mmCIF file with all atom_site columns, C-alpha atoms in Angstrom:
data_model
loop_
_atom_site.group_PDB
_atom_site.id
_atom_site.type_symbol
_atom_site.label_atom_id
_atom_site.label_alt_id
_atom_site.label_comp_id
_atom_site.label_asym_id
_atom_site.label_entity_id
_atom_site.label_seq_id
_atom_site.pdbx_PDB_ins_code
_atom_site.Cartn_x
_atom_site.Cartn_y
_atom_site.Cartn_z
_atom_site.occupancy
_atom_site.B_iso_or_equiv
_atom_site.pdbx_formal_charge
_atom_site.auth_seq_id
_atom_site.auth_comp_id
_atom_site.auth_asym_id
_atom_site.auth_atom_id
_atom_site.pdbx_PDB_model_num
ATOM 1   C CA . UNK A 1 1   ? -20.276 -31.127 22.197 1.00 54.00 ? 28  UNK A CA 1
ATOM 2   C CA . UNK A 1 2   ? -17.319 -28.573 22.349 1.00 63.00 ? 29  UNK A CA 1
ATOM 3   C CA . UNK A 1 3   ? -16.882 -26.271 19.190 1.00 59.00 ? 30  UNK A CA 1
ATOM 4   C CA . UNK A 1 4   ? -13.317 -28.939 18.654 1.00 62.00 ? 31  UNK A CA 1
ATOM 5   C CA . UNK A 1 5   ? -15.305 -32.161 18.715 1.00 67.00 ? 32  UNK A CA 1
ATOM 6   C CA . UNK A 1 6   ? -17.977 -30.706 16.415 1.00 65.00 ? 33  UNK A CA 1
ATOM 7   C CA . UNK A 1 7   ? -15.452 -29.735 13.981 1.00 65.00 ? 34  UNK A CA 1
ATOM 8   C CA . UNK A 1 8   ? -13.933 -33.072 14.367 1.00 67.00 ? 35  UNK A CA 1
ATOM 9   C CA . UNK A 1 9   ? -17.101 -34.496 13.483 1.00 69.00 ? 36  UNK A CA 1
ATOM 10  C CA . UNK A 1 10  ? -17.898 -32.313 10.795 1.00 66.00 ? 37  UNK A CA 1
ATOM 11  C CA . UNK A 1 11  ? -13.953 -33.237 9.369  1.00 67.00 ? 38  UNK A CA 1
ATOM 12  C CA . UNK A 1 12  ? -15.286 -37.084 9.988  1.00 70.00 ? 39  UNK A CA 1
ATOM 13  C CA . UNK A 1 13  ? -18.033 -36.635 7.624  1.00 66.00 ? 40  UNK A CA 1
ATOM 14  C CA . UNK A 1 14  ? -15.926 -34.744 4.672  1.00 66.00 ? 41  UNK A CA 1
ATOM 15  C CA . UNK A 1 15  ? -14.248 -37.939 4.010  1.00 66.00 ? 42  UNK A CA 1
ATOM 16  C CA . UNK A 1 16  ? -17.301 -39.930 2.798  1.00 68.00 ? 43  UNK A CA 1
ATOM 17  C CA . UNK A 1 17  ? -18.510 -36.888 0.984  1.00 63.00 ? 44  UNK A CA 1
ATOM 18  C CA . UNK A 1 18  ? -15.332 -36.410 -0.772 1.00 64.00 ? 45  UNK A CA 1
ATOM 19  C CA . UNK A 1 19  ? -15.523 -40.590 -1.961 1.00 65.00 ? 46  UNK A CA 1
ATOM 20  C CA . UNK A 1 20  ? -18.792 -40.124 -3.020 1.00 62.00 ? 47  UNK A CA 1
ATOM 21  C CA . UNK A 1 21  ? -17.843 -36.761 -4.925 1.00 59.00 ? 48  UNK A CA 1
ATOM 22  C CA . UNK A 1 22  ? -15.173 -38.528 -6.674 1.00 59.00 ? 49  UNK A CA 1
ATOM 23  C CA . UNK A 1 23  ? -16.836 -41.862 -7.330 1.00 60.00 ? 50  UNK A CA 1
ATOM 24  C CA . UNK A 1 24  ? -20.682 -40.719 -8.046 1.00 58.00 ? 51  UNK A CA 1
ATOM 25  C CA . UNK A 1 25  ? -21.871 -37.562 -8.083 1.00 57.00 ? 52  UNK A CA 1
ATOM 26  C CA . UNK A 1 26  ? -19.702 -34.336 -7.504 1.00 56.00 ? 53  UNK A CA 1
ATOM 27  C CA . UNK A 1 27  ? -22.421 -31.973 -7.045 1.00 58.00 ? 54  UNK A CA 1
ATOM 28  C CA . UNK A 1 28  ? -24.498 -34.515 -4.277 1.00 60.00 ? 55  UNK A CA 1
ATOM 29  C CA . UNK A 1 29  ? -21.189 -35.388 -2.398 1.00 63.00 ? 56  UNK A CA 1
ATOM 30  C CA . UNK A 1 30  ? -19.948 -31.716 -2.018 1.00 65.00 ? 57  UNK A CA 1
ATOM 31  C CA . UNK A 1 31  ? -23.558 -30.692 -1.241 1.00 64.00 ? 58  UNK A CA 1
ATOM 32  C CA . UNK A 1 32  ? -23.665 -33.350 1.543  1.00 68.00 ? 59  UNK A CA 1
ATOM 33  C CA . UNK A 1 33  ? -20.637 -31.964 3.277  1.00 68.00 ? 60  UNK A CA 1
ATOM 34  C CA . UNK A 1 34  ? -21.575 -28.055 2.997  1.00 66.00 ? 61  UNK A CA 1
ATOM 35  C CA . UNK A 1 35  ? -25.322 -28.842 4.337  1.00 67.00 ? 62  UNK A CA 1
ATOM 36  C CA . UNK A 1 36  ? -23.461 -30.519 7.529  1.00 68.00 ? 63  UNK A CA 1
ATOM 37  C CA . UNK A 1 37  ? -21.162 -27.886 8.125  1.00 65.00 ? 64  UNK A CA 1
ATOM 38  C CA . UNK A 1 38  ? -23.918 -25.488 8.223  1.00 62.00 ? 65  UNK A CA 1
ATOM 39  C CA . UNK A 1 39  ? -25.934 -27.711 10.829 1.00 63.00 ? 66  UNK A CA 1
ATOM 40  C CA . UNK A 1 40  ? -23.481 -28.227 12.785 1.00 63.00 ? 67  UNK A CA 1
ATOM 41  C CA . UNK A 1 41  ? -22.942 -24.455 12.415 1.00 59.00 ? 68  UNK A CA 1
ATOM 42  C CA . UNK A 1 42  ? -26.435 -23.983 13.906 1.00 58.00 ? 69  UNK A CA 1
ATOM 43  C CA . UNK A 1 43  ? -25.489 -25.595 17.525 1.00 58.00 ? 70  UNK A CA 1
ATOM 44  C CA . UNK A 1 44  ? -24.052 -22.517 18.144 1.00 57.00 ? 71  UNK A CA 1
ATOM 45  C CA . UNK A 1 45  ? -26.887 -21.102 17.154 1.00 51.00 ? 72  UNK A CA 1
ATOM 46  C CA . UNK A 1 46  ? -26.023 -17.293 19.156 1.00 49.00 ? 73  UNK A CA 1
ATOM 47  C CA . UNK A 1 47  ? -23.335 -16.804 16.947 1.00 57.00 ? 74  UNK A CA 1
ATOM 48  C CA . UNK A 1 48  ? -24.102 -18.815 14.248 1.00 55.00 ? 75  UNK A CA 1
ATOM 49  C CA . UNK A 1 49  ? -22.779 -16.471 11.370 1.00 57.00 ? 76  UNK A CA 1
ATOM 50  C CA . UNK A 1 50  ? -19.473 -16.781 12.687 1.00 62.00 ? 77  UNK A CA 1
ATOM 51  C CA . UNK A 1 51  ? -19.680 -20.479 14.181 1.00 63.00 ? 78  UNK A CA 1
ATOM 52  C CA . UNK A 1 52  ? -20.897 -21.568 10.694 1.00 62.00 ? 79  UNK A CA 1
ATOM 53  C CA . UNK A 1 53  ? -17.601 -20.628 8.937  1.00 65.00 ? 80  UNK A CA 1
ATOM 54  C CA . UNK A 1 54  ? -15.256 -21.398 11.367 1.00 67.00 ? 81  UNK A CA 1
ATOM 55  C CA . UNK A 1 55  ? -16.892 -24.530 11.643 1.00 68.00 ? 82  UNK A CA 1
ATOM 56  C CA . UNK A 1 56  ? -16.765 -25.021 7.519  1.00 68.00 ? 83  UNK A CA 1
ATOM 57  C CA . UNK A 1 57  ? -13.303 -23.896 7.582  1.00 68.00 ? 84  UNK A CA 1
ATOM 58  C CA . UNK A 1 58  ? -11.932 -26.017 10.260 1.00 71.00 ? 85  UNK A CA 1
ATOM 59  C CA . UNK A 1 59  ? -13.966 -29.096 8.571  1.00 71.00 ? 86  UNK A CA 1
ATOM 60  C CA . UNK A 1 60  ? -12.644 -28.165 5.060  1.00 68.00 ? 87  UNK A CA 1
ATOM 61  C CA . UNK A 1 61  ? -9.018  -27.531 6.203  1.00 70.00 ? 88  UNK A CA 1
ATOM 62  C CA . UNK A 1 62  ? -8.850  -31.035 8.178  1.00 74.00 ? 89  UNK A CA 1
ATOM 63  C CA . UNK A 1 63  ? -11.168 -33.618 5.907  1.00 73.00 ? 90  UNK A CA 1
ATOM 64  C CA . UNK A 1 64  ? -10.022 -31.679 2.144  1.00 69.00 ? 91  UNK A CA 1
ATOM 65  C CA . UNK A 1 65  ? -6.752  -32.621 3.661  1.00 72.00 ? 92  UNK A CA 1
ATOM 66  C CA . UNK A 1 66  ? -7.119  -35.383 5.090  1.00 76.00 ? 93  UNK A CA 1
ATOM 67  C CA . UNK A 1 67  ? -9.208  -36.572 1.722  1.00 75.00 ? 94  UNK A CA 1
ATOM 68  C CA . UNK A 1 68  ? -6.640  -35.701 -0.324 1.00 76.00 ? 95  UNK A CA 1
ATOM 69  C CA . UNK A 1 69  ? -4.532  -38.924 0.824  1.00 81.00 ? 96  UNK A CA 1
ATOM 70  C CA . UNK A 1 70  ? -7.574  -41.470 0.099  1.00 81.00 ? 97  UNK A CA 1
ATOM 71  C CA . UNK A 1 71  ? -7.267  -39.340 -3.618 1.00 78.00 ? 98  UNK A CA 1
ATOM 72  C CA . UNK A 1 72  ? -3.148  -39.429 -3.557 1.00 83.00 ? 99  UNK A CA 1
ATOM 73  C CA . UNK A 1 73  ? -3.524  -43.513 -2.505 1.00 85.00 ? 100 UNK A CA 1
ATOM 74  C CA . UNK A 1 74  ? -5.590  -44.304 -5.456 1.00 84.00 ? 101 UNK A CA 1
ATOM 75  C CA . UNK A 1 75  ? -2.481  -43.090 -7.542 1.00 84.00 ? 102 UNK A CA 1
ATOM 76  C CA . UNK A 1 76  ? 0.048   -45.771 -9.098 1.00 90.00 ? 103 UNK A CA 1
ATOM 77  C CA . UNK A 1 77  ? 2.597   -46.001 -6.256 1.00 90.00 ? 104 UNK A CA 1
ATOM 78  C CA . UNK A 1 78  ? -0.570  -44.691 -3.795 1.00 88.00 ? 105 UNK A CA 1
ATOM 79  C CA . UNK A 1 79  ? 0.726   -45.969 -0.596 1.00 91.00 ? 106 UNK A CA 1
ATOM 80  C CA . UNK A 1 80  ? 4.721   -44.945 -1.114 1.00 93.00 ? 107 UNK A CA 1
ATOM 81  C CA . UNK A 1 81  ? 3.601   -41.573 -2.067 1.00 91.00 ? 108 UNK A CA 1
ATOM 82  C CA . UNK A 1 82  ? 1.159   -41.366 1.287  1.00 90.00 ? 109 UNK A CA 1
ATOM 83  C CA . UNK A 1 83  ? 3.684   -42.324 3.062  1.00 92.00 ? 110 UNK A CA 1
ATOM 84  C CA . UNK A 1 84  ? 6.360   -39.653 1.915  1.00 91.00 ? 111 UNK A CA 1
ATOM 85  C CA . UNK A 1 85  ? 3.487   -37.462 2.471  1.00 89.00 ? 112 UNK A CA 1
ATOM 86  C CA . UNK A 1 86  ? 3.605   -38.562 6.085  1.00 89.00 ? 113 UNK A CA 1
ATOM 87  C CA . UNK A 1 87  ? 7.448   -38.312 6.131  1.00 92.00 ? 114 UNK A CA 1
ATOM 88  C CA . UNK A 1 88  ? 7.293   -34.855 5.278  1.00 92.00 ? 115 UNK A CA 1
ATOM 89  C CA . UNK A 1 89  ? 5.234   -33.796 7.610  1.00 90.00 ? 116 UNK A CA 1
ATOM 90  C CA . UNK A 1 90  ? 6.519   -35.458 10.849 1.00 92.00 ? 117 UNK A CA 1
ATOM 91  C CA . UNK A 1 91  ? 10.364  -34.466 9.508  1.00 93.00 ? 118 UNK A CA 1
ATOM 92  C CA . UNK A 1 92  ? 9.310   -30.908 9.152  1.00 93.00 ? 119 UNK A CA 1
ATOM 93  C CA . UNK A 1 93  ? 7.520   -30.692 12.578 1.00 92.00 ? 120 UNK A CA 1
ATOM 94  C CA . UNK A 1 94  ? 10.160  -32.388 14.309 1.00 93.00 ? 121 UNK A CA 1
ATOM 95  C CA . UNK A 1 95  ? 12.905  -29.766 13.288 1.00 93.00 ? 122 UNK A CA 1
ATOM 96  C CA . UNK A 1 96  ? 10.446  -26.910 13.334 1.00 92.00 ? 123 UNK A CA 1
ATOM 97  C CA . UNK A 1 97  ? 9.994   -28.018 16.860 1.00 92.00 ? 124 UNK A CA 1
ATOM 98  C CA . UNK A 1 98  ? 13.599  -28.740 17.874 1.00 92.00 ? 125 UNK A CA 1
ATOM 99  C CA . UNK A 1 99  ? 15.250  -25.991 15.663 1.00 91.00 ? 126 UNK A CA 1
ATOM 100 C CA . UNK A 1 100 ? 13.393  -23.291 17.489 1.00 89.00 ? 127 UNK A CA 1
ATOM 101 C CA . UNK A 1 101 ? 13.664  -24.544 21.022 1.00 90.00 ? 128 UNK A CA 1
ATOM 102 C CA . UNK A 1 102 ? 17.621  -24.930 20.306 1.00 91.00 ? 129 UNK A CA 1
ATOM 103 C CA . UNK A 1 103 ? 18.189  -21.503 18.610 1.00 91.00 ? 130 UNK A CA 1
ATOM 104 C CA . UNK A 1 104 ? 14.837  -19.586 18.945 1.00 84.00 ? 131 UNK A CA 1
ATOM 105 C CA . UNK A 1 105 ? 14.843  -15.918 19.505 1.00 84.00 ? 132 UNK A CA 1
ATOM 106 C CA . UNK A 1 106 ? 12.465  -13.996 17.254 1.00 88.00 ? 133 UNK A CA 1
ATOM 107 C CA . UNK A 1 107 ? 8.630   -14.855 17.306 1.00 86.00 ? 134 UNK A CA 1
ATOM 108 C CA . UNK A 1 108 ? 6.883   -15.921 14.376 1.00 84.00 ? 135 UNK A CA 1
ATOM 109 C CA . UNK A 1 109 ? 3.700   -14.434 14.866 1.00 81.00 ? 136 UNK A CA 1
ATOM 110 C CA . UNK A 1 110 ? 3.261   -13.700 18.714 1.00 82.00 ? 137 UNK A CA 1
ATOM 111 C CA . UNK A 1 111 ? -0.319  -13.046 18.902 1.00 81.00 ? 138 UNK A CA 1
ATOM 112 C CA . UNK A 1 112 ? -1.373  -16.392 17.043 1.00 76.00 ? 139 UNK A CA 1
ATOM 113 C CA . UNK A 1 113 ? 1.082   -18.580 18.571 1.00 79.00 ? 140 UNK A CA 1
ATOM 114 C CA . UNK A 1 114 ? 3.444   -17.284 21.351 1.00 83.00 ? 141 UNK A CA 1
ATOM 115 C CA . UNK A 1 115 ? 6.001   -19.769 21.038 1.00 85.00 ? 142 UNK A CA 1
ATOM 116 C CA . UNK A 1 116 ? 6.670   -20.272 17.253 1.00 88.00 ? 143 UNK A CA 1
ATOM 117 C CA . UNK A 1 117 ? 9.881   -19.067 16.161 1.00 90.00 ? 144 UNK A CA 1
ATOM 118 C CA . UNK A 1 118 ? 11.564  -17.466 12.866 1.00 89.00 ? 145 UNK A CA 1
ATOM 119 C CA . UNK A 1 119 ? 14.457  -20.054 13.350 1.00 91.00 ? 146 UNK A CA 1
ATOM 120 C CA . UNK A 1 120 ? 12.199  -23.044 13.936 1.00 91.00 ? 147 UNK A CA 1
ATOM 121 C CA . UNK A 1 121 ? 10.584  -22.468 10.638 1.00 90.00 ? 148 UNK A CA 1
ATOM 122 C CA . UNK A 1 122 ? 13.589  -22.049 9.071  1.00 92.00 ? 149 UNK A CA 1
ATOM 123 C CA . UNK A 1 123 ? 14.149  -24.998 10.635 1.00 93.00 ? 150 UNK A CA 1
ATOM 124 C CA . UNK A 1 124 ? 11.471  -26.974 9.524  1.00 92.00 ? 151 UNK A CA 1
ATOM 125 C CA . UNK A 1 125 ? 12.033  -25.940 6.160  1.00 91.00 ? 152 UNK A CA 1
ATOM 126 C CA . UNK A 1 126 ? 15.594  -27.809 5.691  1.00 92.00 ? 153 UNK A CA 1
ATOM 127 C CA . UNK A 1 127 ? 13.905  -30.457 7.207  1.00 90.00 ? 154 UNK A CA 1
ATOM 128 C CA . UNK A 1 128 ? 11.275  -30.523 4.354  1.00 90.00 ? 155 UNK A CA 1
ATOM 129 C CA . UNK A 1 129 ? 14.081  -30.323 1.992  1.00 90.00 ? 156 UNK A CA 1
ATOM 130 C CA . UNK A 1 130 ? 15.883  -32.940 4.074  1.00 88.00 ? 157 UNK A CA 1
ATOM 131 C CA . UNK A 1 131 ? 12.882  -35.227 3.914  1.00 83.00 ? 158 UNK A CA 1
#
């Protein structure tokens, strides 16, 4: 399994964990999802330090996220405010993404991602306000 589909699987099993932390018992469901990050962590067992937290970051960063909007549904108005969630998102990737390839010239961060611009996160910004 490659180090994305392991994280993927690892982001897979947050979402139960979170439910169960919220509905049961916080300390079992959050225990749950740490003990799987850190075997999954151990298929990489040659670096496992490092595989161990990239894996529990990647896994925390896409299921806490990803969690959040079973939490944000259970709300009053739940699925409207999911939905503007989603909204958000896809408006401010969209201009991000065609802000900067109309009027990018300055890199964002060149050694993280080459193509990222100053103006297309500018961009995406007014269309986060927009949204």
């Amino acid at each position: 399994m490659t180090v994305i589909g392991r994280r993927l699987f690892v982001a897979a099993l947050a979402l139960p964990a979170l439910y169960l932390s919220i509905r049961f018992l916080p300390s079992l469901g959050f225990s749950l999802f740490i003990v799987a990050c850190i075997g999954a962590g151990l298929w990489e067992w040659h670096r496992l330090f490092p595989g161990a937290v990239m894996m529990a970051a990647g896994a925390l960063y896409i299921g806490g996220l990803l969690g959040h909007l079973i939490l944000l549904r259970a709300l009053p108005g739940g699925p409207n405010l999911v939905l503007f969630v989603v909204a958000v998102t896809w408006l401010t990737d969209s201009a991000a993404y065609f802000g900067g390839r109309a009027w990018g010239a300055h890199p964002l961060a060149p050694r993280i991602s080459p193509h990222k611009t100053i103006e297309g996160a500018v961009s995406g910004f007014g269309g986060a306000l927009a949204a």
